[in-house]
mmCIF file of C-alpha atoms in Angstrom:
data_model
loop_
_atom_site.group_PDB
_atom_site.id
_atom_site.type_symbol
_atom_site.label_atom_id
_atom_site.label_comp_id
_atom_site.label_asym_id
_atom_site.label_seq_id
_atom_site.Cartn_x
_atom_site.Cartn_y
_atom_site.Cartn_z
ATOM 1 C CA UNK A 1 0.000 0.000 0.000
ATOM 2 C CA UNK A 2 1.166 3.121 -0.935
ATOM 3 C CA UNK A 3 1.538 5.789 2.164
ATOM 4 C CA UNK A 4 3.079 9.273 2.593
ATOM 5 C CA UNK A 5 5.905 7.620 3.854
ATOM 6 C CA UNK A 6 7.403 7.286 1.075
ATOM 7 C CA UNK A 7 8.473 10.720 0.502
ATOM 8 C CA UNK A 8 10.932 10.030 3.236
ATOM 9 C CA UNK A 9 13.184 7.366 1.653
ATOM 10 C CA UNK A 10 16.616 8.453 -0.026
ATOM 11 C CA UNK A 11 15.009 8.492 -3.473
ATOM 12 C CA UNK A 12 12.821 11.946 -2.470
ATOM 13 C CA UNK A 13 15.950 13.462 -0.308
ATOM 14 C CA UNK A 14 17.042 16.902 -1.223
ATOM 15 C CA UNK A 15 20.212 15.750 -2.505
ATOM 16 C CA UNK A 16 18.150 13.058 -4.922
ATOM 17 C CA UNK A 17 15.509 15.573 -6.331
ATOM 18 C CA UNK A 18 18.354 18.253 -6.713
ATOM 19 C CA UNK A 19 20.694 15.775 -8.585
ATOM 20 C CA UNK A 20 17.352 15.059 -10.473
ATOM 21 C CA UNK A 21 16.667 18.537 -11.491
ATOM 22 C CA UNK A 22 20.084 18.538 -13.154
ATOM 23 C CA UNK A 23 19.611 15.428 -14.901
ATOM 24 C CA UNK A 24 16.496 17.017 -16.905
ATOM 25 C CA UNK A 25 18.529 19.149 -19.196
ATOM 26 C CA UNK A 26 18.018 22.659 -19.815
ATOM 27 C CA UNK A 27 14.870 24.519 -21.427
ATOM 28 C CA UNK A 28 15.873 26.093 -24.421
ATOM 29 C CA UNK A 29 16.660 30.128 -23.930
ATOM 30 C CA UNK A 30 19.242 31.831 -26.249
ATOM 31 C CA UNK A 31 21.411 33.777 -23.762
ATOM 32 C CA UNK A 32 21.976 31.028 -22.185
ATOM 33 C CA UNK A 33 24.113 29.037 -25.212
ATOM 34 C CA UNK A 34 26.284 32.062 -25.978
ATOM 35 C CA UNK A 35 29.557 30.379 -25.535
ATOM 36 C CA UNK A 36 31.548 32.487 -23.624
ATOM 37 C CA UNK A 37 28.828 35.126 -22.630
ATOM 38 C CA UNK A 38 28.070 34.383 -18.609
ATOM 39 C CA UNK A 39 30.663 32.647 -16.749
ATOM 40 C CA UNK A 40 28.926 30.662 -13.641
ATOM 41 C CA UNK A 41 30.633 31.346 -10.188
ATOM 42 C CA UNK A 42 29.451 28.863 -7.274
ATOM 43 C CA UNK A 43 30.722 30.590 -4.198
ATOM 44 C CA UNK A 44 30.115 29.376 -0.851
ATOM 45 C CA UNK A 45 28.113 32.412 0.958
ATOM 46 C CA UNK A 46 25.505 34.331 0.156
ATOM 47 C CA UNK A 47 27.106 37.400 -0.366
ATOM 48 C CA UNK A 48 29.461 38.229 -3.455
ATOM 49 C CA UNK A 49 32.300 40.603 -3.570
ATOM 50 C CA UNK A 50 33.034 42.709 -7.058
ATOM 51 C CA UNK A 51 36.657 44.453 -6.563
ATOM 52 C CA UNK A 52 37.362 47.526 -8.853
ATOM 53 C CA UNK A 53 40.774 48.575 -9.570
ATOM 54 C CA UNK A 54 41.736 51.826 -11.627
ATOM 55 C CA UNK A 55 44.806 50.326 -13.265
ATOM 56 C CA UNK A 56 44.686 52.110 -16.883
ATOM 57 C CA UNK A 57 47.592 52.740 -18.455
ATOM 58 C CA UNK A 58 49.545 56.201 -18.396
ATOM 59 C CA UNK A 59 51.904 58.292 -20.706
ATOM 60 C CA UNK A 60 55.903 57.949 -19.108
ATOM 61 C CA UNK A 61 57.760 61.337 -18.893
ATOM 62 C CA UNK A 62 61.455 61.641 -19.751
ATOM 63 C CA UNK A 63 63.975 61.993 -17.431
ATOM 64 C CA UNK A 64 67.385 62.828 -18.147
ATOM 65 C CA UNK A 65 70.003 59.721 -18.284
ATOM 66 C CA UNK A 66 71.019 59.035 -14.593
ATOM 67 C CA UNK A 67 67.835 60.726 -13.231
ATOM 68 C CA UNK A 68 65.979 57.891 -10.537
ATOM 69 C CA UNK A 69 62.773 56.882 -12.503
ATOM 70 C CA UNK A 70 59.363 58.212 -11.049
ATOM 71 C CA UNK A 71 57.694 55.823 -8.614
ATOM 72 C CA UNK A 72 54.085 54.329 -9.441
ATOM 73 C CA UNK A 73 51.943 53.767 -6.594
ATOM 74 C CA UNK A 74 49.767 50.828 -6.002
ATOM 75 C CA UNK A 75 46.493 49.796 -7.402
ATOM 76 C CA UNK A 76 43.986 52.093 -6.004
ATOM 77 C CA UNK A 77 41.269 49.970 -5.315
ATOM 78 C CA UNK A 78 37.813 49.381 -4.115
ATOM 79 C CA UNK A 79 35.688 46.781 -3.294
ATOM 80 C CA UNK A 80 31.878 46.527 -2.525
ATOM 81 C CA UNK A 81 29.723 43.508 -1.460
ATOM 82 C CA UNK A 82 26.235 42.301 -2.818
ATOM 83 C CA UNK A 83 23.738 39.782 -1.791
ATOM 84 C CA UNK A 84 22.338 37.212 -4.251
ATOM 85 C CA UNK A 85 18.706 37.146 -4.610
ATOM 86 C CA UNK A 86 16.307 34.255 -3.942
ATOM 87 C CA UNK A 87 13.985 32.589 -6.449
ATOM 88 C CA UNK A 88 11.500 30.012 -5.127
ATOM 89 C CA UNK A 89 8.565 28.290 -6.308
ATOM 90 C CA UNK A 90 6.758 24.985 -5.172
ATOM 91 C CA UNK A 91 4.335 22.382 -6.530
ATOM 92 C CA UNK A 92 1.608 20.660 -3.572
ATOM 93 C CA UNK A 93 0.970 17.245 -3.971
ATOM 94 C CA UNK A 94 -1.675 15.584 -2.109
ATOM 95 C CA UNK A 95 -2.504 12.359 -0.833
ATOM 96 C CA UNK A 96 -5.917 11.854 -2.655
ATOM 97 C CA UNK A 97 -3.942 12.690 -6.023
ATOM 98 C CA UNK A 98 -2.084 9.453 -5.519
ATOM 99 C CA UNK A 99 -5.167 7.504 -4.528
ATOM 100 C CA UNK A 100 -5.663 5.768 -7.908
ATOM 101 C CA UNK A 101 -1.468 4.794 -8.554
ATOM 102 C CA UNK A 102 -2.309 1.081 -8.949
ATOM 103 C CA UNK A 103 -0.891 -0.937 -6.536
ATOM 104 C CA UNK A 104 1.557 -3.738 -8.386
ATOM 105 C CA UNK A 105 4.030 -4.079 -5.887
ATOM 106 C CA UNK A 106 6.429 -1.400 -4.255
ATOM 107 C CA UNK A 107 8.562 -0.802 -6.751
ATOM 108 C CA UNK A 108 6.300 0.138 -9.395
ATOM 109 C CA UNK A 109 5.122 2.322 -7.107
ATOM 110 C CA UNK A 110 7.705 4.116 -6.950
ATOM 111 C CA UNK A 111 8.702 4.603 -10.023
ATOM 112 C CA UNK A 112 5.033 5.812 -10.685
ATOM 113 C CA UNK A 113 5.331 8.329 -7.668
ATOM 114 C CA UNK A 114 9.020 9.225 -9.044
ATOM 115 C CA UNK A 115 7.330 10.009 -12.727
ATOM 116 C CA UNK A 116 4.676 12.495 -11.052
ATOM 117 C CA UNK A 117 7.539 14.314 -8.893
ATOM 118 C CA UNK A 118 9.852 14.485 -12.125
ATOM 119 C CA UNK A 119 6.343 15.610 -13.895
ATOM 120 C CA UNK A 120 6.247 18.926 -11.318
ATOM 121 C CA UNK A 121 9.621 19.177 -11.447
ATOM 122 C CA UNK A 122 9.933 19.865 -15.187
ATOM 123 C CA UNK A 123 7.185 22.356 -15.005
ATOM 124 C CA UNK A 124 8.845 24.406 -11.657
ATOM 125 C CA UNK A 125 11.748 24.077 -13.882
ATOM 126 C CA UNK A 126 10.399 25.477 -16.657
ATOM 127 C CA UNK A 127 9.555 28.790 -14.904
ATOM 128 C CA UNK A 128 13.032 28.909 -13.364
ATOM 129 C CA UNK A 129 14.701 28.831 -17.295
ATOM 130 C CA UNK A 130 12.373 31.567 -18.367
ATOM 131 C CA UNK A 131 13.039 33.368 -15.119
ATOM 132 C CA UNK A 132 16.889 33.251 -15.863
ATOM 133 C CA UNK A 133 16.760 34.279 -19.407
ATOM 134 C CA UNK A 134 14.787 37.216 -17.981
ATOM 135 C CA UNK A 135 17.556 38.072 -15.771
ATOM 136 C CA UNK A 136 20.600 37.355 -18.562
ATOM 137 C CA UNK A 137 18.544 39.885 -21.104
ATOM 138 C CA UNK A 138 18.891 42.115 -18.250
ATOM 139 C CA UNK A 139 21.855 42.461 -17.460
ATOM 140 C CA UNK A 140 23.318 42.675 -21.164
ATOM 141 C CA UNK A 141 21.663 45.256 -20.365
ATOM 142 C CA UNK A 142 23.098 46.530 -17.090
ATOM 143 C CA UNK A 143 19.800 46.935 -15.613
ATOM 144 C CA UNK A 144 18.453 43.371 -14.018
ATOM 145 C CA UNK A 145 14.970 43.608 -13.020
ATOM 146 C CA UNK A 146 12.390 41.156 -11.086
ATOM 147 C CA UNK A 147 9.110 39.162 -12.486
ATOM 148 C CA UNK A 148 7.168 42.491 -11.320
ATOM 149 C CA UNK A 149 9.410 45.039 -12.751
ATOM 150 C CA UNK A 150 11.358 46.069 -10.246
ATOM 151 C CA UNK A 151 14.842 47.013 -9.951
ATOM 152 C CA UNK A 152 16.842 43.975 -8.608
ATOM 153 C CA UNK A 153 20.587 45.826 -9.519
ATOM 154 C CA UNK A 154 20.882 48.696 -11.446
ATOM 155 C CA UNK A 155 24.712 47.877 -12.363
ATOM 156 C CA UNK A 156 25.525 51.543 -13.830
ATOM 157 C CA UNK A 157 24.336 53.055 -10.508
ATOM 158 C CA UNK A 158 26.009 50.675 -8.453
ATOM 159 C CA UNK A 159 29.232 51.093 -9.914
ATOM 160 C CA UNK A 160 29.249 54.874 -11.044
ATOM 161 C CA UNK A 161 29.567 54.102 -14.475
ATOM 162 C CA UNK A 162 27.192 55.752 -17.369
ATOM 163 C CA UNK A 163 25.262 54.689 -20.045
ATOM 164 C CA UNK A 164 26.285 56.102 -23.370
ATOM 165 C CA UNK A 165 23.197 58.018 -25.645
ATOM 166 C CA UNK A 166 21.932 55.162 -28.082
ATOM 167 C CA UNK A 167 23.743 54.649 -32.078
ATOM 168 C CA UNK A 168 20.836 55.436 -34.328
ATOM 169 C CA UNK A 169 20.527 53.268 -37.264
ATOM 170 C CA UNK A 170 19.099 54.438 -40.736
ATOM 171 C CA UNK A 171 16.412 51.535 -42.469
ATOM 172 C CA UNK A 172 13.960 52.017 -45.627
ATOM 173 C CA UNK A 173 14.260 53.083 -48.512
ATOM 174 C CA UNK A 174 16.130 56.868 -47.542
ATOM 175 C CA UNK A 175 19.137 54.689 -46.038
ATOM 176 C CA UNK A 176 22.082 55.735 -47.711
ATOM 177 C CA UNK A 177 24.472 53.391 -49.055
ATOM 178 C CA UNK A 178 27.116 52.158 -46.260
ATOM 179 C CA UNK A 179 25.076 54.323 -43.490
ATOM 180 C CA UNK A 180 24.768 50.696 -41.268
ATOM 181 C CA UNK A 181 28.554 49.506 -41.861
ATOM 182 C CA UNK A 182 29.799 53.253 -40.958
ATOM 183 C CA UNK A 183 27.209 52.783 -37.292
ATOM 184 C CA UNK A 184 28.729 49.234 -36.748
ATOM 185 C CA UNK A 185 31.996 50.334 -37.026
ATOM 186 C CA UNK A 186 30.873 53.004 -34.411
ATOM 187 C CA UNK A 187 29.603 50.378 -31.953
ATOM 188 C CA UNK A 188 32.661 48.291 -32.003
ATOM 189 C CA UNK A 189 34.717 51.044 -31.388
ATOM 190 C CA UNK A 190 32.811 52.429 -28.503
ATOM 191 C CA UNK A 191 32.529 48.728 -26.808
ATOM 192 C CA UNK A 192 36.341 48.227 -27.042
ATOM 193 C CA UNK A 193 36.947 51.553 -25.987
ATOM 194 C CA UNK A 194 34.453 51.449 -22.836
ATOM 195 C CA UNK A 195 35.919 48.008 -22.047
ATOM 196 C CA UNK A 196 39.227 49.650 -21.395
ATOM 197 C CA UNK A 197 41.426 46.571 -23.072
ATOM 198 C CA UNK A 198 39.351 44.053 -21.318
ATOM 199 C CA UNK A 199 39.375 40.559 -23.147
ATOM 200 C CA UNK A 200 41.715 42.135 -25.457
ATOM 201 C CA UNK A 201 41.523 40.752 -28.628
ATOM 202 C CA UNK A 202 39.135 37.654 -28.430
ATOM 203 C CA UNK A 203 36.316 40.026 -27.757
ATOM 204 C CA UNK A 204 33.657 39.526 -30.654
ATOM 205 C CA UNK A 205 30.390 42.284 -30.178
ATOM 206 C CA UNK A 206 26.785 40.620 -30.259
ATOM 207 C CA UNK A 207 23.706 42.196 -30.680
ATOM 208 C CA UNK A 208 20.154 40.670 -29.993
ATOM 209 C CA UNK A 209 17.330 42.535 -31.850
ATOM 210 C CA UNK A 210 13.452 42.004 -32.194
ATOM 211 C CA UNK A 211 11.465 41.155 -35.453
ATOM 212 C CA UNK A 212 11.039 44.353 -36.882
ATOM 213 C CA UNK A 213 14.592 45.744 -37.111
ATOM 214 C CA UNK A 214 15.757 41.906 -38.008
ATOM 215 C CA UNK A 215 13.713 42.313 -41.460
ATOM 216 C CA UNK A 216 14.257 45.674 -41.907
ATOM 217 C CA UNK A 217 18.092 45.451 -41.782
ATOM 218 C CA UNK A 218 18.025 42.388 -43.742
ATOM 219 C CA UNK A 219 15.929 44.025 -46.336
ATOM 220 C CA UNK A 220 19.409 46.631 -46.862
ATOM 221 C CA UNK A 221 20.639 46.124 -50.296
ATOM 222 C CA UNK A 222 24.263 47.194 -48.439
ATOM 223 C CA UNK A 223 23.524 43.797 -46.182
ATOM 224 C CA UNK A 224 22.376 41.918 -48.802
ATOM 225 C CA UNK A 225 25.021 42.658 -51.332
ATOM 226 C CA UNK A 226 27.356 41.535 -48.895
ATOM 227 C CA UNK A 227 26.831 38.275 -49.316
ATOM 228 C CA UNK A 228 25.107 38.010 -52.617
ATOM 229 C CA UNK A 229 28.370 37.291 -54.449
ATOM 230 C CA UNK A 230 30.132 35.845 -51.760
ATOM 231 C CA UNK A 231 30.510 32.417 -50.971
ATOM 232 C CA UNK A 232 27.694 32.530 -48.734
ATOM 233 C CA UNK A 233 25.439 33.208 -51.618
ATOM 234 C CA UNK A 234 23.884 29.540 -51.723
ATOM 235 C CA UNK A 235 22.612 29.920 -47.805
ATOM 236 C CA UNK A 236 21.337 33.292 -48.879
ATOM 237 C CA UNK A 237 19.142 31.177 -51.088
ATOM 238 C CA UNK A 238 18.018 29.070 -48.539
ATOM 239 C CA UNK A 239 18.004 29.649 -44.880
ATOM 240 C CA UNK A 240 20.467 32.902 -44.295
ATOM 241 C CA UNK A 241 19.126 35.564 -42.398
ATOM 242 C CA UNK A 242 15.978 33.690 -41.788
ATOM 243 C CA UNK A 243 14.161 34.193 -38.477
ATOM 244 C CA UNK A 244 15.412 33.263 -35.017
ATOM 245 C CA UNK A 245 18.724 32.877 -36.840
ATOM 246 C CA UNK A 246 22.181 34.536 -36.789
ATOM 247 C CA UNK A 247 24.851 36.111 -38.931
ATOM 248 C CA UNK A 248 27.815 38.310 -38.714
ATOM 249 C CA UNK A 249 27.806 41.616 -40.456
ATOM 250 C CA UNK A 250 29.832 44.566 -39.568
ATOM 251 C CA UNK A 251 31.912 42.705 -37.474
ATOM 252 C CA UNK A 252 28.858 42.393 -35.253
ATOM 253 C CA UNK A 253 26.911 38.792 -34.750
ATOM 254 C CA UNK A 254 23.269 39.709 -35.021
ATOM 255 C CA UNK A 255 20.441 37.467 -33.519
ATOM 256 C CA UNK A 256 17.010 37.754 -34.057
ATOM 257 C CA UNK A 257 16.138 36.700 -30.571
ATOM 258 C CA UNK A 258 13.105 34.826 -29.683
ATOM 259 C CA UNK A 259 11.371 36.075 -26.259
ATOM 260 C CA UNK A 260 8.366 34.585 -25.381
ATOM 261 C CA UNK A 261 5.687 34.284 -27.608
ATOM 262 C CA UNK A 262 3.569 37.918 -25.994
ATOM 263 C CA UNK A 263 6.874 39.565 -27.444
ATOM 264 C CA UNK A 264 6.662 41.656 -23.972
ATOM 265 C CA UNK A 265 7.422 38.993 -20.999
ATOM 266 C CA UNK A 266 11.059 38.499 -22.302
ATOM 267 C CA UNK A 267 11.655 40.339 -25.004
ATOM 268 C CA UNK A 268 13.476 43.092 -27.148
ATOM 269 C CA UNK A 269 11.567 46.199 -27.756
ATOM 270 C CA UNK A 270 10.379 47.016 -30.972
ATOM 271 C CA UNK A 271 12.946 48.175 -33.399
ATOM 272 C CA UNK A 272 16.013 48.558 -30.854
ATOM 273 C CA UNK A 273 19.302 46.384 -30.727
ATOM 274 C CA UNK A 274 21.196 45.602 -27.523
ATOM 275 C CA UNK A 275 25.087 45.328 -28.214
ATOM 276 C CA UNK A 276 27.032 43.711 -25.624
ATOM 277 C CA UNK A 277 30.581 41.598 -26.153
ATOM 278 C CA UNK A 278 31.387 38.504 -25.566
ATOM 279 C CA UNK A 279 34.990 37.000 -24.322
ATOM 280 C CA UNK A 280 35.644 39.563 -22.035
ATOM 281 C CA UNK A 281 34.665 38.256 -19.015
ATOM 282 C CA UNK A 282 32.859 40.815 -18.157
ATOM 283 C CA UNK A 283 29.235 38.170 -16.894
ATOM 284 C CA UNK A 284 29.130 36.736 -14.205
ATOM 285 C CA UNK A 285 26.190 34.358 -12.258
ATOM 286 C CA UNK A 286 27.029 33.910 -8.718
ATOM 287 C CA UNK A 287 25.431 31.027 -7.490
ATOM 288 C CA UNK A 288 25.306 30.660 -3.386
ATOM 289 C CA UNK A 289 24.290 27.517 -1.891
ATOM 290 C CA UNK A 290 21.233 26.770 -0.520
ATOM 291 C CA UNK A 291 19.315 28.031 2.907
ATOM 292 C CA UNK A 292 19.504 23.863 4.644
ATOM 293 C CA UNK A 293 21.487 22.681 7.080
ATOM 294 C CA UNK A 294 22.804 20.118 4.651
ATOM 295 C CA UNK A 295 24.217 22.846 2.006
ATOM 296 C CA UNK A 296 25.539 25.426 4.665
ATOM 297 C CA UNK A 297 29.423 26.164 3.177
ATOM 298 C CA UNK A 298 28.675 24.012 -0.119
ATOM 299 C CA UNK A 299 29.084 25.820 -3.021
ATOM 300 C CA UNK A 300 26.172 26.705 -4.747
ATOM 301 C CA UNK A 301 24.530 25.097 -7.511
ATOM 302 C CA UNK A 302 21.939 26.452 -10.178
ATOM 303 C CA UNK A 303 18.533 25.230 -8.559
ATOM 304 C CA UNK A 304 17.580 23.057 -5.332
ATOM 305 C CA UNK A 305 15.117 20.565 -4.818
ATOM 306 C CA UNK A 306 13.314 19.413 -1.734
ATOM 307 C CA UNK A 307 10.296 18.134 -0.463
ATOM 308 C CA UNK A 308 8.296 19.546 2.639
ATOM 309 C CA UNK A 309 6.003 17.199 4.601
ATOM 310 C CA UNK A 310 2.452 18.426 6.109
ATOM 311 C CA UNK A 311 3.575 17.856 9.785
ATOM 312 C CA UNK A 312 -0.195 18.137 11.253
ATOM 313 C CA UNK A 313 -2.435 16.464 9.150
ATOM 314 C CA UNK A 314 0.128 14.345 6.949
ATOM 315 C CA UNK A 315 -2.608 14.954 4.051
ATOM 316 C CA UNK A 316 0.077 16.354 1.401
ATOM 317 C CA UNK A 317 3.704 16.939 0.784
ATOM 318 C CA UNK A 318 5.294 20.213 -1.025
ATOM 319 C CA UNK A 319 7.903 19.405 -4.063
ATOM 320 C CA UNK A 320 9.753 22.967 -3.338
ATOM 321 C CA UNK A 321 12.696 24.461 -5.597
ATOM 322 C CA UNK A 322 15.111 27.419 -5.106
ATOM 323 C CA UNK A 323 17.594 29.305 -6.595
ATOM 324 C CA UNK A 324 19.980 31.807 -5.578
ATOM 325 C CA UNK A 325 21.708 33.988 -7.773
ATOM 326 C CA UNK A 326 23.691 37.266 -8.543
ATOM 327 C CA UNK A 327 23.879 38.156 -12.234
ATOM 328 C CA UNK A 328 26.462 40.496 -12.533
ATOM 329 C CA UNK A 329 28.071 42.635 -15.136
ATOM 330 C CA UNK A 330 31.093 44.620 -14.233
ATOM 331 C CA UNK A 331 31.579 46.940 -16.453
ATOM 332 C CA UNK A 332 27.809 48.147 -17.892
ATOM 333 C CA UNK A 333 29.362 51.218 -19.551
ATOM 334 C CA UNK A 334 30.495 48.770 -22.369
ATOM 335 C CA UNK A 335 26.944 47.932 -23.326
ATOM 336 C CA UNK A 336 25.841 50.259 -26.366
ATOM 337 C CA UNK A 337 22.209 50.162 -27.659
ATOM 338 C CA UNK A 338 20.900 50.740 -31.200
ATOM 339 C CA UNK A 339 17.214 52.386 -32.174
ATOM 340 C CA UNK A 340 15.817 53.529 -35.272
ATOM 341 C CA UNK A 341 16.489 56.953 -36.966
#
C-alpha cells in the first residue's frame, strides 16, 4: 500500500531531487548558449564581492640619463559587497492525487510516484529557465529587473559608471548606401573603448534585436550585397538571415532573438538592438548555496530541490525548488544600444 511515507526514503531526499533537477537538461533560452557570454561562479556564501581597480595605463615622462625613474603607486582599489537574490517556487501534492497509482508491488510504485515528482519538477523548472533568461537579457543590459518590474541591480548606478546616448541606425528606402557599416563600425569602437582593453583581442560584439529591425536590416541592399556574391550566396538562397537565426555583419553577430511568444514577458523592444561583447569576461552568475542545514558552506549550484512534509495532518507533501543567484556585469558602460532613426 502506498503511504506518505514514502516521501521520506533516499530516493525523495534533497540531494536526490536536486541531482534530479540537473539530470532534466536545460529549457531552451538563447542567452543562455552564448559560448563564452556568462561565466557561472558557485561561491560558498551568500554574499558576493566585485573588486574595482583603476589600473589604466599612463603616458611615461622623460627623465634625463642618470635621473631615478618616477615611482608608481599601487592599485587604487575598491571593493563593494552584494547579496544574491532568492527565487523560489513549489508544486503541492496531495494524498488523494495518488489515490488511484495502482498498486503492483512497491517498486512500481515508486517509479510511478518518481514520474509524477519528475512531472512537477519539469514544469517548476520550466519557470526557473524563463526566469533566468529574464535576468541574462537584463543584465546585457546593465539593468536586471524582477518578475514584477522592479529594480533587482541597477549595475551603472552601483558602480558609477554611465550609459552612453543610443547609435541610431538608418532603415527604408532613404538609407544611404554604407550608413549601417559606418554605425557598426561606431559600436565596435565604442565597446572596445568602454571596455578599457578588457578581453583584449578575443572580444567579438553581439547584438540581440526584435522582429522588426531583423527584417528591416536584412531588407538593406548594403547587407544583402554583402553576401550576394560571396561564398555565402547559396545559404542566402536558402536559410540565411531567416528568423530566429544569426549572422555576422559589420563585425557584429546579429540574432534575431526569440522572447516569449507575448513579445513583452522576455523580449526586445520594438525596433532597438542591444550590443554587448562577448569573451571579455565581463558576466558573471554567482550562485550561493542553498538556505539547509545540509548545504551550509557548499558551493552553490543552479537550482535546489526538496520536499516539505504536512507535519499536522500528513494529508500532502510540497515538491519545493530554489535558486539563488547574482547576475552580474562589471563593467555596464560597455553595453551600447541601437534604435531607429
Amino acid at each position: 500500500m502506498l503511504t506518505m511515507d514514502v516521501f521520506r526514503g533516499d530516493a525523495f531526499s534533497a540531494v536526490s531531487l536536486t541531482a534530479a533537477v540537473d539530470r532534466m537538461g536545460y529549457v531552451p533560452g538563447f542567452l543562455g548558449s552564448i559560448p563564452g557570454l556568462m561565466v557561472d561562479t558557485p561561491i560558498r556564501t551568500t554574499d558576493v564581492w566585485i573588486e574595482e581597480r583603476l589600473n589604466a595605463p599612463a603616458l611615461i615622462q622623460t627623465s634625463p640619463r642618470g635621473a631615478p625613474p618616477a615611482q608608481k603607486g599601487g592599485d587604487r582599489r575598491k571593493a563593494r559587497s552584494f547579496r544574491t537574490v532568492r527565487l523560489a517556487d513549489s508544486s503541492r501534492i496531495y494524498a488523494d492525487e495518488l489515490q488511484n497509482i495502482r498498486a503492483y508491488g512497491s517498486e512500481t510504485e515508486l517509479k510511478q510516484l518518481q514520474g509524477e515528482v519528475a512531472r512537477r519538477q519539469l514544469k517548476i523548472k520550466q519557470d526557473f529557465d524563463l526566469t533566468h533568461e529574464h535576468m541574462r537579457l537584463g543584465v546585457i543590459q546593465g539593468l536586471v529587473v524582477d518578475a514584477d518590474g522592479s529594480t533587482i541591480t541597477d549595475w551603472y548606478d552601483e558602480l558609477g559608471q554611465s550609459q552612453d546616448a543610443p547609435f541610431a541606425f538608418q532603415f527604408g528606402s532613404g538609407a544611404e548606401d554604407g550608413a549601417f557599416l559606418e554605425q557598426c563600425n561606431k559600436v565596435n569602437r565604442q565597446v572596445l573603448r568602454r571596455l578599457q582593453g578588457v578581453g583584449g583581442t578575443n572580444v567579438i560584439v553581439h547584438a540581440v534585436v526584435d522582429d522588426n529591425w531583423w527584417d528591416a536590416m536584412t531588407k538593406l541592399p548594403e547587407v544583402r550585397e554583402t553576401y550576394k556574391y560571396a561564398m555565402q550566396a547559396l545559404q542566402l538562397q536558402n536559410d540565411f538571415m531567416k528568423a530566429f537565426s544569426s549572422f555576422k555583419y559589420g563585425n557584429i553577430m546579429w540574432h534575431n532573438y526569440r522572447g516569449t511568444d507575448d513579445s513583452s514577458t522576455v523580449a526586445v523592444p520594438d525596433m532597438t538592438a542591444k550590443f554587448f561583447p562577448v569573451g571579455a569576461g565581463i558576466f558573471q552568475r554567482a550562485l550561493a548555496p542553498a538556505e539547509k542545514f545540509e548545504f551550509v558552506n557548499t558551493l552553490g549550484q543552479a537550482e535546489y530541490s526538496w520536499m516539505v512534509p504536512d507535519l499536522e495532518r500528513d494529508t500532502y507533501f510540497d515538491l519545493e525548488m530554489y535558486s539563488y543567484p547574482l547576475y552580474v556585469c562589471t563593467m555596464p558602460q560597455a553595453l551600447q544600444r541601437g534604435v531607429a532613426a
